Amino acid sequence: NISVKEILMGNHATTNFFGDELIANKDFTSNYNNWNAGNSATLSISGGGQSGNALRVATGGESGAEARSDAMTVTAGATYLLTFYHKDTGGSGTQPLYAVYDVSNSGYITAHTTVSPSTSSGSWTQQSHSFVTPSGCTSIKVYLRSSAGTNDNFYFDTVSLKEVGISSTGFTTAQNEPT
C-alpha cells in the first residue's frame, strides 16, 4: 500500500536561519573601531577576551559609562538576535547592562537592561536577547553599559547582531508557506 499525504512546510521547520552579521568589529581583535564612548566612558582593547582580545569599558566618574556601536541598517518589523559575552573585574558587585536604540524613531527598543544571568567577577558569561524592530525603524545602535559609578571595568567580547528567520539566500522561512 502506498499513502500520499500533504506535508505543511511550517510543521517541519526546525531550523532558525540567520542573516548576515550586522556588528562591525565584533571581536575587537586590534581596536574598537565602529564603537564610541558614551557618558564619560574610556574604551580600550584588552587581552584575555572570551575569544582573543576584548573591549574594556572603564567608568569615568559618571554613572552609565558605555560603548555605543555605529548605526546599523535594519528592516522594520523583523526579529533580531543580539548576543555577546561580558564580565566584570572591578569587584563592585554591579552588573553590566545592554540596550538597543532605534535611531530612526529616537527611542529605545530595549531600554538599558541588566544582564542575566548575573556575572561572577572575572568569568565570561554569554547574554542573548531577541527583539522586533518597530514600524519605521531602519537604523539601530547597540549600547553596552557599566552600571557602576567609578573605578570599575566591564569587558565585552564576541558581540553579534543578526536577523532571525531568513536563509543565506534571502528567501523567507516556512512561516510564509504558500497556499
Coordinates of C-alpha atoms in Angstrom, one line a residue:
N1 CA 0.0 0.0 0.0
I2 CA 1.2 3.5 -0.9
S3 CA 0.0 6.5 1.0
V4 CA 0.4 10.1 -0.1
K5 CA -0.2 12.9 2.5
E6 CA 0.2 16.6 2.3
I7 CA 3.1 17.9 4.4
L8 CA 2.9 21.5 5.5
M9 CA 6.2 23.3 5.5
G10 CA 5.5 25.1 8.7
N11 CA 5.1 21.8 10.5
H12 CA 8.7 20.8 9.6
A13 CA 10.6 24.0 10.1
T14 CA 13.0 23.1 12.9
T15 CA 15.9 25.4 12.0
N16 CA 16.3 29.1 12.6
F17 CA 18.1 30.8 9.8
F18 CA 20.2 33.9 10.5
G19 CA 21.0 36.8 8.2
D20 CA 24.4 38.4 7.8
E21 CA 26.4 39.8 10.8
L22 CA 25.4 43.4 11.4
I23 CA 28.0 44.3 14.0
A24 CA 31.2 45.7 12.6
N25 CA 34.2 44.8 14.7
K26 CA 32.5 42.3 16.9
D27 CA 35.7 40.6 18.1
F28 CA 37.9 43.7 19.0
T29 CA 40.9 41.9 17.5
S30 CA 43.1 45.0 17.5
N31 CA 40.9 48.1 18.0
Y32 CA 37.5 49.3 18.9
N33 CA 36.7 50.9 15.6
N34 CA 32.9 51.2 15.0
W35 CA 32.3 51.7 18.7
N36 CA 32.1 55.0 20.5
A37 CA 32.4 56.0 24.2
G38 CA 29.4 57.5 25.9
N39 CA 28.8 59.0 29.4
S40 CA 32.5 59.6 30.2
A41 CA 33.5 56.0 29.4
T42 CA 37.1 55.2 28.5
L43 CA 37.3 52.4 25.8
S44 CA 40.3 50.3 25.2
I45 CA 41.3 46.9 24.0
S46 CA 42.4 44.3 26.5
G47 CA 43.9 40.8 26.2
G48 CA 42.2 37.8 27.8
G49 CA 38.9 38.1 26.0
Q50 CA 36.4 35.4 25.5
S51 CA 37.9 34.9 22.1
G52 CA 41.2 36.8 21.7
N53 CA 41.0 40.5 22.8
A54 CA 38.0 42.2 24.4
L55 CA 36.6 45.7 24.7
R56 CA 37.2 47.3 28.1
V57 CA 34.7 49.9 29.2
A58 CA 36.1 51.8 32.2
T59 CA 33.8 54.1 34.2
G60 CA 34.9 57.7 34.3
G61 CA 33.2 59.2 37.3
E62 CA 29.8 59.3 35.7
S63 CA 27.3 56.5 36.1
G64 CA 26.3 54.7 32.9
A65 CA 29.6 54.7 31.1
E66 CA 29.0 52.8 27.9
A67 CA 30.2 51.7 24.5
R68 CA 27.9 52.6 21.6
S69 CA 28.0 50.8 18.3
D70 CA 27.9 52.7 15.0
A71 CA 24.4 52.7 13.5
M72 CA 23.3 49.6 11.6
T73 CA 20.7 49.3 8.9
V74 CA 17.7 47.0 9.8
T75 CA 14.3 46.2 8.5
A76 CA 11.2 47.4 10.3
G77 CA 9.1 44.5 11.8
A78 CA 11.9 42.0 11.6
T79 CA 13.2 39.9 14.5
Y80 CA 16.9 40.2 15.5
L81 CA 19.1 38.3 17.9
L82 CA 21.8 40.1 19.9
T83 CA 24.4 38.0 21.6
F84 CA 27.6 39.0 23.5
Y85 CA 29.9 37.9 26.2
H86 CA 30.6 40.0 29.3
K87 CA 32.5 40.1 32.6
D88 CA 33.1 42.4 35.5
T89 CA 36.6 42.6 37.1
G90 CA 36.1 45.6 39.3
G91 CA 34.6 43.6 42.1
S92 CA 31.9 46.2 42.8
G93 CA 29.1 43.7 42.6
T94 CA 27.4 45.7 39.9
Q95 CA 26.3 44.2 36.6
P96 CA 26.7 45.3 33.0
L97 CA 23.7 46.4 31.1
Y98 CA 22.8 46.5 27.4
A99 CA 20.3 48.4 25.3
V100 CA 19.1 48.6 21.7
Y101 CA 18.4 52.1 20.4
D102 CA 16.1 52.9 17.5
V103 CA 17.9 55.8 15.7
S104 CA 15.1 56.2 13.2
N105 CA 12.4 56.8 15.8
S106 CA 14.7 58.3 18.5
G107 CA 13.8 55.8 21.2
Y108 CA 14.8 52.6 22.9
I109 CA 13.6 49.2 21.5
T110 CA 15.1 47.7 24.6
A111 CA 15.9 50.1 27.4
H112 CA 19.1 49.5 29.5
T113 CA 18.6 46.0 30.9
T114 CA 20.8 44.2 33.4
V115 CA 22.4 41.1 32.0
S116 CA 21.0 37.8 33.0
P117 CA 22.4 35.6 34.4
S118 CA 24.5 37.8 36.5
T119 CA 28.3 37.6 36.3
S120 CA 30.7 36.4 38.9
S121 CA 33.8 38.6 39.0
G122 CA 36.3 37.5 36.3
S123 CA 34.1 35.0 34.5
W124 CA 32.9 35.3 30.9
T125 CA 29.1 34.9 30.6
Q126 CA 27.0 34.9 27.4
Q127 CA 24.0 37.1 27.0
S128 CA 21.3 36.6 24.4
H129 CA 18.4 38.9 23.6
S130 CA 15.9 38.8 20.8
F131 CA 13.7 41.8 19.7
V132 CA 11.5 43.0 16.9
T133 CA 12.2 46.3 15.3
P134 CA 9.1 48.7 15.4
S135 CA 7.4 50.3 12.5
G136 CA 9.5 52.9 10.7
C137 CA 12.7 51.6 12.2
T138 CA 15.6 51.4 9.7
S139 CA 18.6 52.1 11.9
I140 CA 19.7 50.9 15.3
K141 CA 22.6 51.1 17.7
V142 CA 23.7 48.7 20.5
Y143 CA 24.8 50.1 23.8
L144 CA 27.0 48.1 26.3
R145 CA 27.0 49.8 29.7
S146 CA 28.6 49.7 33.1
S147 CA 26.1 50.1 36.0
A148 CA 28.9 51.2 38.3
G149 CA 29.7 54.8 39.2
T150 CA 33.5 54.9 39.4
N151 CA 36.6 52.7 39.4
D152 CA 35.0 49.7 37.7
N153 CA 35.8 47.9 34.5
F154 CA 33.5 45.8 32.4
Y155 CA 34.6 43.7 29.4
F156 CA 32.6 42.8 26.3
D157 CA 33.5 40.4 23.5
T158 CA 32.1 38.4 20.6
V159 CA 29.2 40.8 20.0
S160 CA 26.8 39.6 17.3
L161 CA 23.6 41.0 15.8
K162 CA 21.7 39.0 13.1
E163 CA 18.3 39.0 11.7
V164 CA 16.4 35.8 12.6
G165 CA 14.2 33.8 10.1
I166 CA 15.9 34.3 6.8
S167 CA 18.2 31.9 4.9
S168 CA 21.6 32.8 3.4
T169 CA 19.9 33.2 0.0
G170 CA 17.3 35.7 1.3
F171 CA 14.1 33.6 0.9
T172 CA 11.7 33.6 3.9
T173 CA 11.3 30.5 6.1
A174 CA 8.3 28.2 6.4
Q175 CA 6.3 30.9 8.2
N176 CA 5.2 32.1 4.8
E177 CA 4.1 28.8 3.4
P178 CA 2.4 29.1 0.0
T179 CA -1.4 28.3 -0.1

